[in-house]
């Protein structure tokens, strides 16, 4: 719990996250190889001017928001 506001928006990506004045779109996937980005998601990511991250664990999502160095 880092105090981020998270909205599950599902499309075009899973999450809209706000933390300390910063908005980030996140797509949550699993590493088993079956959960791939869709063509629509790839196209959206390619054209979106804002920040987008694909994450595989809650720890990765937190690291995106607070910085990997802060996670150590």
PDB file of C-alpha atoms in Angstrom:
ATOM      1  CA  UNK A   1       0.000   0.000   0.000  1.00  0.00           C
ATOM      2  CA  UNK A   2       1.851   3.040  -1.296  1.00  0.00           C
ATOM      3  CA  UNK A   3      -1.148   5.366  -1.423  1.00  0.00           C
ATOM      4  CA  UNK A   4      -1.745   5.177  -5.167  1.00  0.00           C
ATOM      5  CA  UNK A   5      -5.209   5.553  -6.654  1.00  0.00           C
ATOM      6  CA  UNK A   6      -5.974   2.678  -9.013  1.00  0.00           C
ATOM      7  CA  UNK A   7      -8.897   2.358 -11.418  1.00  0.00           C
ATOM      8  CA  UNK A   8      -9.590  -0.903 -13.225  1.00  0.00           C
ATOM      9  CA  UNK A   9     -10.541   0.332 -16.683  1.00  0.00           C
ATOM     10  CA  UNK A  10      -9.987  -2.946 -18.609  1.00  0.00           C
ATOM     11  CA  UNK A  11      -9.832  -1.356 -22.076  1.00  0.00           C
ATOM     12  CA  UNK A  12      -7.645  -0.445 -23.745  1.00  0.00           C
ATOM     13  CA  UNK A  13      -5.376  -1.507 -20.843  1.00  0.00           C
ATOM     14  CA  UNK A  14      -6.130  -2.891 -17.390  1.00  0.00           C
ATOM     15  CA  UNK A  15      -5.275  -0.084 -14.983  1.00  0.00           C
ATOM     16  CA  UNK A  16      -5.091   3.670 -14.691  1.00  0.00           C
ATOM     17  CA  UNK A  17      -2.816   4.497 -11.764  1.00  0.00           C
ATOM     18  CA  UNK A  18      -2.263   7.889 -10.129  1.00  0.00           C
ATOM     19  CA  UNK A  19       0.556   8.467  -7.661  1.00  0.00           C
ATOM     20  CA  UNK A  20       2.111  11.758  -6.600  1.00  0.00           C
ATOM     21  CA  UNK A  21       0.685  13.719  -9.527  1.00  0.00           C
ATOM     22  CA  UNK A  22       1.645  11.134 -12.151  1.00  0.00           C
ATOM     23  CA  UNK A  23      -0.778   9.099 -14.260  1.00  0.00           C
ATOM     24  CA  UNK A  24       0.338   5.757 -15.698  1.00  0.00           C
ATOM     25  CA  UNK A  25      -1.522   3.165 -17.745  1.00  0.00           C
ATOM     26  CA  UNK A  26      -0.642  -0.443 -16.882  1.00  0.00           C
ATOM     27  CA  UNK A  27      -1.394  -3.750 -18.489  1.00  0.00           C
ATOM     28  CA  UNK A  28      -1.146  -6.709 -16.130  1.00  0.00           C
ATOM     29  CA  UNK A  29       0.004  -9.990 -17.650  1.00  0.00           C
ATOM     30  CA  UNK A  30       1.255 -13.298 -16.337  1.00  0.00           C
ATOM     31  CA  UNK A  31       4.521 -14.910 -17.322  1.00  0.00           C
ATOM     32  CA  UNK A  32       3.151 -18.266 -18.455  1.00  0.00           C
ATOM     33  CA  UNK A  33       3.356 -17.177 -22.083  1.00  0.00           C
ATOM     34  CA  UNK A  34      -0.341 -17.574 -22.797  1.00  0.00           C
ATOM     35  CA  UNK A  35      -1.224 -14.038 -21.761  1.00  0.00           C
ATOM     36  CA  UNK A  36      -0.027 -11.845 -24.651  1.00  0.00           C
ATOM     37  CA  UNK A  37      -0.829  -8.281 -25.638  1.00  0.00           C
ATOM     38  CA  UNK A  38      -3.597  -8.075 -28.212  1.00  0.00           C
ATOM     39  CA  UNK A  39      -3.132  -6.361 -31.556  1.00  0.00           C
ATOM     40  CA  UNK A  40      -5.397  -3.547 -30.339  1.00  0.00           C
ATOM     41  CA  UNK A  41      -3.275  -3.111 -27.215  1.00  0.00           C
ATOM     42  CA  UNK A  42      -0.037  -3.048 -29.225  1.00  0.00           C
ATOM     43  CA  UNK A  43      -1.506  -0.421 -31.551  1.00  0.00           C
ATOM     44  CA  UNK A  44      -2.734   1.647 -28.618  1.00  0.00           C
ATOM     45  CA  UNK A  45       0.644   1.502 -26.855  1.00  0.00           C
ATOM     46  CA  UNK A  46       2.441   2.475 -30.078  1.00  0.00           C
ATOM     47  CA  UNK A  47       0.367   5.634 -30.463  1.00  0.00           C
ATOM     48  CA  UNK A  48      -0.307   6.674 -26.866  1.00  0.00           C
ATOM     49  CA  UNK A  49       1.745   9.754 -25.949  1.00  0.00           C
ATOM     50  CA  UNK A  50       1.662   9.043 -22.224  1.00  0.00           C
ATOM     51  CA  UNK A  51       3.349   6.554 -19.954  1.00  0.00           C
ATOM     52  CA  UNK A  52       2.442   2.869 -20.393  1.00  0.00           C
ATOM     53  CA  UNK A  53       3.913  -0.178 -18.646  1.00  0.00           C
ATOM     54  CA  UNK A  54       3.307  -3.910 -18.925  1.00  0.00           C
ATOM     55  CA  UNK A  55       3.793  -5.531 -15.522  1.00  0.00           C
ATOM     56  CA  UNK A  56       3.812  -9.146 -14.382  1.00  0.00           C
ATOM     57  CA  UNK A  57       3.806  -8.852 -10.581  1.00  0.00           C
ATOM     58  CA  UNK A  58       2.503  -6.455  -7.946  1.00  0.00           C
ATOM     59  CA  UNK A  59       6.124  -5.690  -7.093  1.00  0.00           C
ATOM     60  CA  UNK A  60       6.789  -4.596 -10.678  1.00  0.00           C
ATOM     61  CA  UNK A  61       3.764  -2.300 -10.569  1.00  0.00           C
ATOM     62  CA  UNK A  62       4.980  -0.678  -7.346  1.00  0.00           C
ATOM     63  CA  UNK A  63       8.502  -0.323  -8.790  1.00  0.00           C
ATOM     64  CA  UNK A  64       7.062   1.491 -11.818  1.00  0.00           C
ATOM     65  CA  UNK A  65       5.403   4.015  -9.532  1.00  0.00           C
ATOM     66  CA  UNK A  66       8.082   4.581  -6.878  1.00  0.00           C
ATOM     67  CA  UNK A  67      11.207   3.598  -8.789  1.00  0.00           C
ATOM     68  CA  UNK A  68      13.167   0.368  -8.795  1.00  0.00           C
ATOM     69  CA  UNK A  69      15.867   1.863  -6.576  1.00  0.00           C
ATOM     70  CA  UNK A  70      13.325   2.556  -3.835  1.00  0.00           C
ATOM     71  CA  UNK A  71      12.341  -1.118  -3.864  1.00  0.00           C
ATOM     72  CA  UNK A  72      15.800  -2.261  -2.730  1.00  0.00           C
TER      73      UNK A  72
END
